[in-house]
XYZ file of C-alpha atoms in Angstrom:
649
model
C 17.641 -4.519 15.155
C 14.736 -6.599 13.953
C 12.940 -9.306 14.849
C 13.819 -13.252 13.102
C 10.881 -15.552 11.775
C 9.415 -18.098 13.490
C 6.091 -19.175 11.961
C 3.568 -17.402 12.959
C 5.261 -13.826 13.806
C 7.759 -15.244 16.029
C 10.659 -12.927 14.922
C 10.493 -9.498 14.147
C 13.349 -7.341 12.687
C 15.518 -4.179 12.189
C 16.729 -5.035 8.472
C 14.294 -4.426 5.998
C 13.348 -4.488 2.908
C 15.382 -2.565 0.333
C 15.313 0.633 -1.040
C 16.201 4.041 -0.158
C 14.327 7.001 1.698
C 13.677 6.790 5.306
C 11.187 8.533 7.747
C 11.204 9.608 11.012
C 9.484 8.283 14.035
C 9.874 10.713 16.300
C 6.252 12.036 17.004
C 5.885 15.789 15.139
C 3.641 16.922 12.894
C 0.694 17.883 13.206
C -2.806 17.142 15.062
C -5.724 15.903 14.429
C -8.439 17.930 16.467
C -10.752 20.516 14.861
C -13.472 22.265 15.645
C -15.937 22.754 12.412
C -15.840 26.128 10.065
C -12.954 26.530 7.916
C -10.090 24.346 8.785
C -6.513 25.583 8.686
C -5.492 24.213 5.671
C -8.314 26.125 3.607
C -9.749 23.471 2.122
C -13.248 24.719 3.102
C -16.026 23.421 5.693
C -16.521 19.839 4.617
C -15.164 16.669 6.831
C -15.450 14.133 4.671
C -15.220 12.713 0.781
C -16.314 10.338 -0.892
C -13.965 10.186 -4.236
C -12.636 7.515 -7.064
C -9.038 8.078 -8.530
C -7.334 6.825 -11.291
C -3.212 6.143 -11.315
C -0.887 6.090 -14.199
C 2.659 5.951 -14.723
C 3.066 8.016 -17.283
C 1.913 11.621 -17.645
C 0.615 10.811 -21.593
C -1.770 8.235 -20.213
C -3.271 10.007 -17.464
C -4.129 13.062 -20.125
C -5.819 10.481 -22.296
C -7.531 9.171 -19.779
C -8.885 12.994 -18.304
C -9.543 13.804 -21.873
C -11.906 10.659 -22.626
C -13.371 11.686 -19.038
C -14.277 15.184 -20.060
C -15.399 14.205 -23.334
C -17.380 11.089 -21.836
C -16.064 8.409 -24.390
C -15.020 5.385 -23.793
C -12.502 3.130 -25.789
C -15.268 0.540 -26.703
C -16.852 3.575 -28.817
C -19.549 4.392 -25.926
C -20.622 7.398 -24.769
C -21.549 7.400 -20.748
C -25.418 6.958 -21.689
C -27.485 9.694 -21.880
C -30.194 7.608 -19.816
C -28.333 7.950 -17.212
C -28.775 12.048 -16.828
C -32.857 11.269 -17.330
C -32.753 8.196 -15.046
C -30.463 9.922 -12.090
C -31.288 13.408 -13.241
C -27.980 14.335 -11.145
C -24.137 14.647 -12.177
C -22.647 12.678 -9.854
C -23.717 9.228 -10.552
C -22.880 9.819 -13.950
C -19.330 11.096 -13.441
C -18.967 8.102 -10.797
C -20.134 5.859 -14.030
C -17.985 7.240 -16.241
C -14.631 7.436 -13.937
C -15.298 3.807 -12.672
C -15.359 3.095 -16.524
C -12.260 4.944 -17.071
C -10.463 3.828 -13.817
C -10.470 0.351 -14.615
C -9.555 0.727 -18.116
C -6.548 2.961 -17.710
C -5.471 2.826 -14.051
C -2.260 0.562 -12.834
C -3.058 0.087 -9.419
C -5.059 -2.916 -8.313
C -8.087 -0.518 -6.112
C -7.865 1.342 -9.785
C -8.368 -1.576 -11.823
C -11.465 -2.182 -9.456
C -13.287 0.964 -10.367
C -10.537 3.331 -8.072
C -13.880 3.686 -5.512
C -11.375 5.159 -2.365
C -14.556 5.563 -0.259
C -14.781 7.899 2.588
C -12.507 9.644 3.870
C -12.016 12.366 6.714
C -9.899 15.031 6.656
C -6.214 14.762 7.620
C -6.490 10.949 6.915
C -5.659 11.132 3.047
C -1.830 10.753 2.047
C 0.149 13.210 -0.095
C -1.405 15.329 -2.800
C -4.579 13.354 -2.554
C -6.195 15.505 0.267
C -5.433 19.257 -1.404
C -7.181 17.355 -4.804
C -10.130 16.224 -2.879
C -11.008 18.439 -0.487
C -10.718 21.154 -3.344
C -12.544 19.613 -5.831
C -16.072 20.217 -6.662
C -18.938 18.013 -6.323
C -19.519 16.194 -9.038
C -16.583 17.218 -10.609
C -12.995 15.375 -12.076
C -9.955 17.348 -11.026
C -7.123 17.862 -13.713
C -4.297 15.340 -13.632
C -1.783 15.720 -10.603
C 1.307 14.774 -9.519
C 1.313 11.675 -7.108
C 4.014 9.437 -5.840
C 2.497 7.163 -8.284
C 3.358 9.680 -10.325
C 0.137 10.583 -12.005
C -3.258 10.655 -10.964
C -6.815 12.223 -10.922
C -9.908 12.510 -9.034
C -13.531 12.495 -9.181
C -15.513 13.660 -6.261
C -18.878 11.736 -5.431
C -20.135 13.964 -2.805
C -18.910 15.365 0.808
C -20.131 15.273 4.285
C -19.828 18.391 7.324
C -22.362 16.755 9.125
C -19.704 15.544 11.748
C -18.033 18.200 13.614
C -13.947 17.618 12.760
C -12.455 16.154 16.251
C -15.059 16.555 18.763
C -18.678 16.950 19.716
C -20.120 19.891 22.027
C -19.322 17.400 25.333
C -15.589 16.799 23.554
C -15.220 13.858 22.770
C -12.811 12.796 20.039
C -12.034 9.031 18.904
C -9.873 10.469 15.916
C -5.888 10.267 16.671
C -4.317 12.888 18.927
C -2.328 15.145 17.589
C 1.747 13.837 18.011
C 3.247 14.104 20.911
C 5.930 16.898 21.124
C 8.816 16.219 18.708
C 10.758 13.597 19.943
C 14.432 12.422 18.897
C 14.434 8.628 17.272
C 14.767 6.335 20.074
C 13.258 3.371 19.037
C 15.574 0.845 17.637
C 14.541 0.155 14.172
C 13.528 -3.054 14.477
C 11.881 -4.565 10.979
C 11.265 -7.321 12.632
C 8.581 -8.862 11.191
C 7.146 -12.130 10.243
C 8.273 -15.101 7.814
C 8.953 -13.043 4.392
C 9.185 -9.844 5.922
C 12.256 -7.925 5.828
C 15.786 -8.316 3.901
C 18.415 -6.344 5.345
C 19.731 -4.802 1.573
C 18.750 -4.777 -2.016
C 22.310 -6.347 -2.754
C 23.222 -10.081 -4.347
C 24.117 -12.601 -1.577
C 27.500 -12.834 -2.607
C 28.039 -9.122 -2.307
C 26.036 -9.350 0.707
C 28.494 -12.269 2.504
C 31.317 -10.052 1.489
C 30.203 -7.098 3.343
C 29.023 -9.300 6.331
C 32.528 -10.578 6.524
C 34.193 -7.197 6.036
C 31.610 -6.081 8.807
C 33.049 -8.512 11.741
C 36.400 -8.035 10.924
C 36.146 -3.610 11.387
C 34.493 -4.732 14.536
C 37.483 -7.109 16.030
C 39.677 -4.879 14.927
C 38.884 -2.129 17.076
C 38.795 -3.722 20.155
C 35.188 -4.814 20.219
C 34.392 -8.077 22.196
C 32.225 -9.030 19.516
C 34.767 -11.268 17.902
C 34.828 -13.357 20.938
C 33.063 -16.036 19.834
C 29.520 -16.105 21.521
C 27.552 -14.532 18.840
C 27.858 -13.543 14.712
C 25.861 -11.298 12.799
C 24.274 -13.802 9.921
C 21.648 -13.526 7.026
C 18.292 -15.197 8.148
C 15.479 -16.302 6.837
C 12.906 -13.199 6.026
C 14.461 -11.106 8.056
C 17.889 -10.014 6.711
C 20.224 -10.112 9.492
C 20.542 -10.738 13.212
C 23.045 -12.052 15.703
C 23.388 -16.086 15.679
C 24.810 -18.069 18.455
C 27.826 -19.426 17.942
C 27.924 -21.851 21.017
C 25.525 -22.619 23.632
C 24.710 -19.710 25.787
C 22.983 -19.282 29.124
C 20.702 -16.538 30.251
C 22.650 -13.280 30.761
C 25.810 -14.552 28.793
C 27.755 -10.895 27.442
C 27.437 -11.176 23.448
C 29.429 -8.025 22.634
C 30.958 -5.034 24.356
C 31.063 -2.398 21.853
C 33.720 0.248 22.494
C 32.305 3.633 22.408
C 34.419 4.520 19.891
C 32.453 2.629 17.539
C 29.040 4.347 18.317
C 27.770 7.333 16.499
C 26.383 9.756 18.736
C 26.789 13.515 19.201
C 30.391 12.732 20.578
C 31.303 10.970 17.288
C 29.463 14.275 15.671
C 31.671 16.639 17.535
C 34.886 14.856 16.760
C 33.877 14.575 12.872
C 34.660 17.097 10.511
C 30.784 17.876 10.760
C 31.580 19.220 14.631
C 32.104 22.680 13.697
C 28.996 23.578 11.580
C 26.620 21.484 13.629
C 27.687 22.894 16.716
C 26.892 26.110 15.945
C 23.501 25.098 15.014
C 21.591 23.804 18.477
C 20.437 21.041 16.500
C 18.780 17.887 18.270
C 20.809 15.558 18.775
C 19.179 12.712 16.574
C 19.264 15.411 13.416
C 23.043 15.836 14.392
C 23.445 12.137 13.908
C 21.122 11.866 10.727
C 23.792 14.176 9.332
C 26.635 12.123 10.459
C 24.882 9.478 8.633
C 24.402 10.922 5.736
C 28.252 12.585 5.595
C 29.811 9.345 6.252
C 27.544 7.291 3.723
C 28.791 9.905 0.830
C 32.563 9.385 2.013
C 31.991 5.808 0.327
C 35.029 3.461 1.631
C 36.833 6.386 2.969
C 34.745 7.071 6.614
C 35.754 5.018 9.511
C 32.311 3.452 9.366
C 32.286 2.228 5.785
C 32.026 -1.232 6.526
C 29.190 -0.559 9.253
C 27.222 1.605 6.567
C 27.332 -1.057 4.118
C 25.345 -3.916 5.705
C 22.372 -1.144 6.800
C 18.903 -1.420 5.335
C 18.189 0.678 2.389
C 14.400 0.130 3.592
C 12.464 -0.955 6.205
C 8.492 -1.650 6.330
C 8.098 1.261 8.212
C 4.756 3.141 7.371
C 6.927 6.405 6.748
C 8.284 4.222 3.652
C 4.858 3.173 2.043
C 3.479 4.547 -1.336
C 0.566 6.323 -1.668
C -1.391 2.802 -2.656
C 0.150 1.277 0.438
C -1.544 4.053 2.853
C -4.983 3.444 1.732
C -5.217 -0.131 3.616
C -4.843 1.926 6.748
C -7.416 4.680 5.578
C -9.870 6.427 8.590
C -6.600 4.776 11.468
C -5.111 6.575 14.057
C -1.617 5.204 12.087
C -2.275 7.048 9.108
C -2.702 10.626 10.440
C 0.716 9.935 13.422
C 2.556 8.550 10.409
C 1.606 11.492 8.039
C 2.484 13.608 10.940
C 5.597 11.995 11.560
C 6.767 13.091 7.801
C 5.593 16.448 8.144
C 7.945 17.054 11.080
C 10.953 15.187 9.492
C 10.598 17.465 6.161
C 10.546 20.654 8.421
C 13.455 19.470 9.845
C 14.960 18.736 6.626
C 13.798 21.887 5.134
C 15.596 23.687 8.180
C 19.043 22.026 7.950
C 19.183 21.668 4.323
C 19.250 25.407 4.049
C 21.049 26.241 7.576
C 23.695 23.087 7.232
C 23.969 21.170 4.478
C 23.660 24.238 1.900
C 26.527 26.306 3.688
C 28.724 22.993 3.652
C 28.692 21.963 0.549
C 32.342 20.696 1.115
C 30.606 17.827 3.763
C 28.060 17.161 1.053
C 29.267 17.396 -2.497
C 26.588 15.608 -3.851
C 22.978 16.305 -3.825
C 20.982 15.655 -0.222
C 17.473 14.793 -0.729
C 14.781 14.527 1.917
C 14.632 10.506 1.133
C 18.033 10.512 2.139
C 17.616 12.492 5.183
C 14.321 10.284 5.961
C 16.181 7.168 5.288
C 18.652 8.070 8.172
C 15.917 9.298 10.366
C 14.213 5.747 9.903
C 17.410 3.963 10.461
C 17.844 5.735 14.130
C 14.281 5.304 14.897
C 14.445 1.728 14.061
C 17.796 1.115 15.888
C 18.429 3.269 18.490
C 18.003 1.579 21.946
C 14.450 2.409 23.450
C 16.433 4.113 26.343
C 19.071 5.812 24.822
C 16.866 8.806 24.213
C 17.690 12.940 23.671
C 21.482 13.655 24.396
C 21.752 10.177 24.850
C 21.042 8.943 21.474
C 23.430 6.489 19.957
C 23.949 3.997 17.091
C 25.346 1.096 18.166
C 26.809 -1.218 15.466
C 26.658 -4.697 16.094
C 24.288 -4.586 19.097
C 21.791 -3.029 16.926
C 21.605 -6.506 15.035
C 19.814 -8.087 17.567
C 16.386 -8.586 16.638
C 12.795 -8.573 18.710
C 10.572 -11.876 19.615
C 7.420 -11.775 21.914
C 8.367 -14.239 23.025
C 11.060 -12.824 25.559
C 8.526 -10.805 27.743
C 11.011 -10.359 30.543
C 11.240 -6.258 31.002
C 14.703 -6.519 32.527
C 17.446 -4.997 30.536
C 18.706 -7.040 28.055
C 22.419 -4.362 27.776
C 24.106 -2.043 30.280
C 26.545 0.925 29.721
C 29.807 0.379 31.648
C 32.891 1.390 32.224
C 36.201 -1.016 31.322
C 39.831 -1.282 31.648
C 42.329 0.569 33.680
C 39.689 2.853 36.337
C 37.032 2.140 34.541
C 37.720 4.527 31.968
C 36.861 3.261 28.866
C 33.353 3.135 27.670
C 31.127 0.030 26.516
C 27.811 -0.913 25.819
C 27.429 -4.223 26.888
C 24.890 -6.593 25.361
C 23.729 -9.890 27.287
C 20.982 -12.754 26.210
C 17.711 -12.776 27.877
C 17.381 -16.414 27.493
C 19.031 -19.834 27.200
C 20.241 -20.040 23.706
C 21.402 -23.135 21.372
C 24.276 -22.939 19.478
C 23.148 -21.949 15.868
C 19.717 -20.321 16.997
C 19.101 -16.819 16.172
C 19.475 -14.407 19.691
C 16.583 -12.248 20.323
C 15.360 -9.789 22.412
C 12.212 -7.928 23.282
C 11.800 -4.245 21.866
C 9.413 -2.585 24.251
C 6.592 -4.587 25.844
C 4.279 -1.140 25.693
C 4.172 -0.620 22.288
C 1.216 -0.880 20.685
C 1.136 -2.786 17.089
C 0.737 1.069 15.472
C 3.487 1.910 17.430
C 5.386 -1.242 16.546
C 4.768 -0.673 12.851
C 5.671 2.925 12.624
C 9.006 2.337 14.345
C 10.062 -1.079 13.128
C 7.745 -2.107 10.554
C 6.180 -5.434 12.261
C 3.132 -6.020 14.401
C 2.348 -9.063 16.472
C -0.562 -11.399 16.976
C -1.416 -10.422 20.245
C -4.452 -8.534 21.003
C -2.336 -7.085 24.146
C -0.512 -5.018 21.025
C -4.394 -3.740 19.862
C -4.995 -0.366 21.566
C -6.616 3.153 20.699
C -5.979 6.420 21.954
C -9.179 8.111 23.282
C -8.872 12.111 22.828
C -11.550 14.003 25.027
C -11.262 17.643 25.577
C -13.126 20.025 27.267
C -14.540 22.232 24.872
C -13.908 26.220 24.770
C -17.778 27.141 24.011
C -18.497 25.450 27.581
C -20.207 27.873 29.779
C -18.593 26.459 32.602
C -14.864 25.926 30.779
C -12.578 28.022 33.012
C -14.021 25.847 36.222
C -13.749 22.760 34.788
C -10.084 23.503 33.577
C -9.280 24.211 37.112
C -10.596 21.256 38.517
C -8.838 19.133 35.822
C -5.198 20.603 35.907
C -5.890 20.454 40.086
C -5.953 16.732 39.656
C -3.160 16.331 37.282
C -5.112 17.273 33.692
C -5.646 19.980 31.306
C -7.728 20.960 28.980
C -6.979 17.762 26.556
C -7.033 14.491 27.810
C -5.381 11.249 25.998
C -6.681 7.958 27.514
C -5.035 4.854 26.175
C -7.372 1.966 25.611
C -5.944 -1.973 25.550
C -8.316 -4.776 23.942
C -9.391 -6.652 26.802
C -8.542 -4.600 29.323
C -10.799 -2.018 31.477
C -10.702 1.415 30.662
C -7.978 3.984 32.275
C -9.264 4.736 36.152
C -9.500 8.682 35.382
C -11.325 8.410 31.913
C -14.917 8.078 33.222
C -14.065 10.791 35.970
C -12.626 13.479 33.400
C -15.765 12.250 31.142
C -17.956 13.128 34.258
C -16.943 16.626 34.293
C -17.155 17.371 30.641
C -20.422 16.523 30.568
C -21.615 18.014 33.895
C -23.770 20.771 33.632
C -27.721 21.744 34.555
C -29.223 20.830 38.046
C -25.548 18.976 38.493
C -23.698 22.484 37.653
C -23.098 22.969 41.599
C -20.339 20.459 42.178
C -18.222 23.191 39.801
C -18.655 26.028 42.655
C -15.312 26.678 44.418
C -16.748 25.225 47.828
C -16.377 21.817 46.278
C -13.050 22.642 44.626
C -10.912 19.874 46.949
C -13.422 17.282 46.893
C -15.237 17.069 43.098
C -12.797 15.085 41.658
C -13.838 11.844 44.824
C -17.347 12.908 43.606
C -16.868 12.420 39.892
C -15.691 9.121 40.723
C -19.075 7.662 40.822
C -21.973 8.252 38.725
C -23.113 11.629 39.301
C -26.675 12.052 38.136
C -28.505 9.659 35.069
C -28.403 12.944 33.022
C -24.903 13.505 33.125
C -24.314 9.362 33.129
C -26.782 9.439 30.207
C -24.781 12.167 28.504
C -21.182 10.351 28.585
C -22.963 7.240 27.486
C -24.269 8.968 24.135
C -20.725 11.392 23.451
C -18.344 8.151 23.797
C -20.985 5.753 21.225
C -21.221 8.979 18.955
C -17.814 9.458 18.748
C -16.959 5.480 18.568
C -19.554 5.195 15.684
C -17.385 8.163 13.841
C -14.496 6.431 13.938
C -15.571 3.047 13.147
C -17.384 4.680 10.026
C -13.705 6.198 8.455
C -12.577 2.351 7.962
C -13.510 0.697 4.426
C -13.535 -2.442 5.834
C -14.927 -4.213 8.450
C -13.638 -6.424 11.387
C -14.614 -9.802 9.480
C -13.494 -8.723 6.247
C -9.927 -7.963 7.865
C -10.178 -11.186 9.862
C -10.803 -13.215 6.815
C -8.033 -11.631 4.941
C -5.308 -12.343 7.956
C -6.951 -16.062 7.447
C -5.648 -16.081 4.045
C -1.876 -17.330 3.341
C 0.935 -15.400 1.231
C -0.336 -12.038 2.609
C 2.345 -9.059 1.640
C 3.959 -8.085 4.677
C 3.007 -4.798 4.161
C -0.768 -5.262 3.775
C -0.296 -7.905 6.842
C 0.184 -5.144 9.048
C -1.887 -2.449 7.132
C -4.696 -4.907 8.134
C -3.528 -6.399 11.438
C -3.393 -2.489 12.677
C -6.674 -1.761 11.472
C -8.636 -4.844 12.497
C -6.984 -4.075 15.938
C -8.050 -0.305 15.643
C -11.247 -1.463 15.284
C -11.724 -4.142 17.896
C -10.912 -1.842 20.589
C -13.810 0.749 19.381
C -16.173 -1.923 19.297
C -15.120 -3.198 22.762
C -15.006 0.488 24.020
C -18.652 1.127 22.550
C -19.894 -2.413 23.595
C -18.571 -0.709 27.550
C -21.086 2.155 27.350
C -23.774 0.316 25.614
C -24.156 -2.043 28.695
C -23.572 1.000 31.023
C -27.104 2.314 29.217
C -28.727 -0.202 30.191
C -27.617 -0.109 33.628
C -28.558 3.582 34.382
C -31.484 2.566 36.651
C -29.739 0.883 38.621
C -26.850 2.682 39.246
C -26.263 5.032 42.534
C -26.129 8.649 42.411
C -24.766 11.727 44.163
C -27.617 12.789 45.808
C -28.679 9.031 46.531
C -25.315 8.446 48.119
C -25.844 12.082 49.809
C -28.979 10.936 51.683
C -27.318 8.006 52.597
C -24.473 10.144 54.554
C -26.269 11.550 56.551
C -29.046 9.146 57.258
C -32.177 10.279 55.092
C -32.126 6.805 53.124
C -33.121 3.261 54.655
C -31.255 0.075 53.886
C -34.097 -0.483 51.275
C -33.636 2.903 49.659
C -37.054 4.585 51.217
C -36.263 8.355 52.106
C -36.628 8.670 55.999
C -39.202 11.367 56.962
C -38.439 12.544 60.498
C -41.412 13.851 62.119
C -40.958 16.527 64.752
């Protein structure tokens, strides 16, 4: 699925851009709250670097270059100058002299060529070897060459920061990503829609890609699929790679294909595959059962059943589970980075786990070699393609439906498909796809993906995002904190009103914050004179209290932990809102940097707008009514003025 290309964003897509690998989307991995001390991945106490790298290609180059490093030459015949120890009288500047030197001599990566300054960065926001380098090196110090997708590279640490507690403050308040959701099976269609230039659905010639297009509609008349009918054909388009066209004029709601279930792969196909037998013994999710379908029928070549479905699939999509190393710094210090990090970690576990339970006691299904690219590439291609709600035993792969690309345009959230039964009683199973709009003949069909996604969301499933500050959102994390001396009460009163001990709050651009955020706030931060409202005689009725300001203090107090934490957040990005803004101003931007910087200017609009909220609310705390104002007032101690009435005896 995918959407097409208007100008200006106005198609996005499912084919994308090609090569092979694919990640997951499914939410895993691991979280990103901490509370100080040693964190669990032993890298010590500190939260942040500040580090330069340099990148090579070849292992003999990145030597040279960590040999001229340690021996502080350069190729122009100077030495890093010895006025620079008596001027700085401190390492570090002179190691960040030297590597900068270094970096943009031997480094083949554009931030390299500039010096290879990466800035700061927290932990759990650096991609793949980089953070176990970093956090590990020593002040000061230039680690030895490493491995890197890249492949080589090396690091030299300018200094590091504990000063801000990993996650959360005392009060608990976190504006660093929560940790992923529970893992979840690929539902998402995988829709690289994206804009003009975007996606291309293979990395094949156009006349090898025409051939397999028409080899591809003919498998799907000729087993029974209304797809042939006439009303719509899958076609190459512009940017995108492929979608459904309209072959003749078609109204709103016109059927464009039923596709017999005997075309979908889903755990049904799994169990009647000569794959049935070992996964079913193995409990696996259903989305890894299909992955392995996948993957099986891909290395029977022209022999599986699906052969001519296989063949017009994306190698690629833009997908942040497919970007390099380089690529994941443009979305350094986002909430993106550490859920799409996450997202890898839990598709490699999963790999790791079938690769030795499945796919190494069947080597007869998988005579060749299974890597985890290949196992991420499938994951990616039923995360990008699956219907939104065909979810957990549901899952399916629908060919020729799955063409259908996204616009935002179509902002209708009625069903654009319908599972049905056909024939004689009904029996015979199809998923039926319909047009959301009028369409011309020869116009590209489209449909909306999910109108709730945000554009991190959007990019991590599908590899587009959309100019629409609707799509800009951040996920607030606030947690009530164990050291509270009044934790096991204000648990209580959270999971009574629906909560627990970890609160998400999602938070739109230009829209008001979520109606229980400044209530669960409230009680986080109550404590002192206000402490009384936690007693169990109040139990039923705190929650209507914390609905309104309860005392300045405790206002005061909410105020300072959400503009701390905002201030945090904003502080992990190395760029700032106009700097992103003038780069989306600029034409030719790579798709890929597009959204790196479209998600990240987003990111950061919505802290600013969520800081801007309880900057004004500072200013307003004299003003504002309290408990024990409000109190009075109930039972008649306060005059409409505000005097206290004395009542003399």
């Amino acid at each position: 699925m995918g959407k097409d290309s208007k100008p200006k964003d106005k198609g996005k897509g499912k084919q994308a851009a090609g090569s092979s690998g694919g990640d997951d989307a499914g939410g895993g991995g691991k979280g990103g709250k901490g509370k100080g001390g040693k964190s669990a991945d032993g890298l010590g106490t500190c939260t942040y670097v500040k580090a330069r790298h340099v990148l090579c290609e070849k292992q003999g180059k990145i030597n040279e270059a960590y040999k001229k490093l340690q021996d502080g030459w350069l190729d122009n015949g100077d030495k890093v100058p010895p006025a620079e120890f008596a001027k700085l009288n401190a390492a570090v500047p002179v190691i960040s002299y030297e590597s900068q030197m270094i970096a943009q001599e031997y480094s083949e990566c554009p931030s390299g060529k500039k010096g290879g300054d990466l800035g700061w960065f927290p932990r759990g926001k650096m991609a793949g070897p980089f953070q176990d380098v970093a956090f590990s090196t020593p002040v000061g110090a230039t680690s030895a060459p490493f491995k890197s997708t890249v492949p080589f590279g090396l690091a030299s640490m300018g200094t590091t920061s504990s000063s801000v507690k990993e996650g959360r403050t005392d009060q608990s308040a976190s504006a660093s990503p929560p940790p992923p959701p529970a893992p979840a099976p690929p539902t998402e269609r995988t829709r690289p829609a994206q804009r003009p230039g975007r996606q291309s659905s293979t990395a094949v010639a156009p006349t090898t890609k025409d051939a397999a297009l028409q080899e591809f509609r003919r498998w799907v008349s000729s087993h029974g699929s209304d797809a042939g009918s006439g009303a719509a054909a899958p076609a190459a388009v512009p940017e995108v790679g492929l979608g459904l066209v309209a072959a003749r004029d078609l109204p709103r709601g016109e059927v464009l294909a039923e596709v017999p279930k005997k075309l979908w792969l889903d755990a049904d196909a799994v169990a009647a595959s000569d794959l049935g037998g070992a996964v079913g013994r193995g409990g696996l999710r259903p989305w890894v059962a299909v992955a392995l379908l996948l993957l099986r029928e891909a290395a029977r070549g022209a022999g599986s059943p699906w052969a001519p479905y296989l063949a017009i699939l994306p190698r690629q999509t833009d997908s942040t589970i497919f970007w390099s190393e380089e690529e994941l710094l443009e979305i350094q210090g986002t909430q993106l980075l550490s859920t799409t990090m996450g997202v890898k970690e839990y598709v490699q576990s999963e790999f790791e786990s079938v690769e030795a339970e499945i796919i190494s006691e069947n080597r007869e299904l998988f005579p060749g070699t299974v890597t985890f690219n290949d196992f991420l590439w499938a994951f990616g291609i039923l995360r990008s393609r699956v219907f939104a709600e065909l979810r957990g035993d549901k899952l399916a792969l629908i060919p020729f439906a799955d063409l259908v690309n996204h616009s935002d345009d179509i902002t209708s959230k009625e069903s654009s498909w319908e599972i049905k039964g056909k024939g004689l009683f009904g029996r015979d199973v199809v998923f039926s796809l319909r047009t959301p709009v009028n369409v011309k003949s020869g116009e590209q069909i489209y449909i909306q993906y999910d109108l709730d996604k945000s554009n991190a969301e959007l990019a991590l499933d599908y590899g587009f995002t959309e100019s629409n500050s609707s799509r800009d959102a951040y996920t607030l994390t606030l947690e009530i904190s164990e050291s509270d001396p009044f934790y096991d009460d204000k648990l209580d009163i959270a999971e009574l009103n629906g909560m627990g001990e970890t609160a998400y709050f999602d938070i739109v651009l230009g829209e008001s914050l979520p109606p229980q955020m400044l209530p669960y706030l409230r009680l986080l931060c109550l404590g002192g004179t206000d402490a009384f409202l936690l007693e169990a005689l109040f139990r039923n009725a705190v929650w209507g209290h914390l609905e309104l300001p309860v005392s300045q203090d405790n206002e005061e107090a909410i105020c300072q932990v959400i503009r701390n934490a905002c201030k945090s957040a904003l502080g992990a990005y190395h760029t700032t809102i106009e700097e992103d803004e003038e780069l989306l101003g600029s034409e030719n931007l790579q798709p890929r940097l597009q959204i790196a910087v479209e998600v990240r200017a987003g990111e950061k609009k919505v802290l600013q707008q969520i800081d801007d909220i309880f900057k004004q609310r500072e200013e307003e705390l004299d003003g504002l009514e309290y408990y024990q104002e409000r109190r009075l007032k109930d039972i008649g101690l306060v005059g409409d003025n505000g005097e206290i009435i004395f009542w003399e005896s």
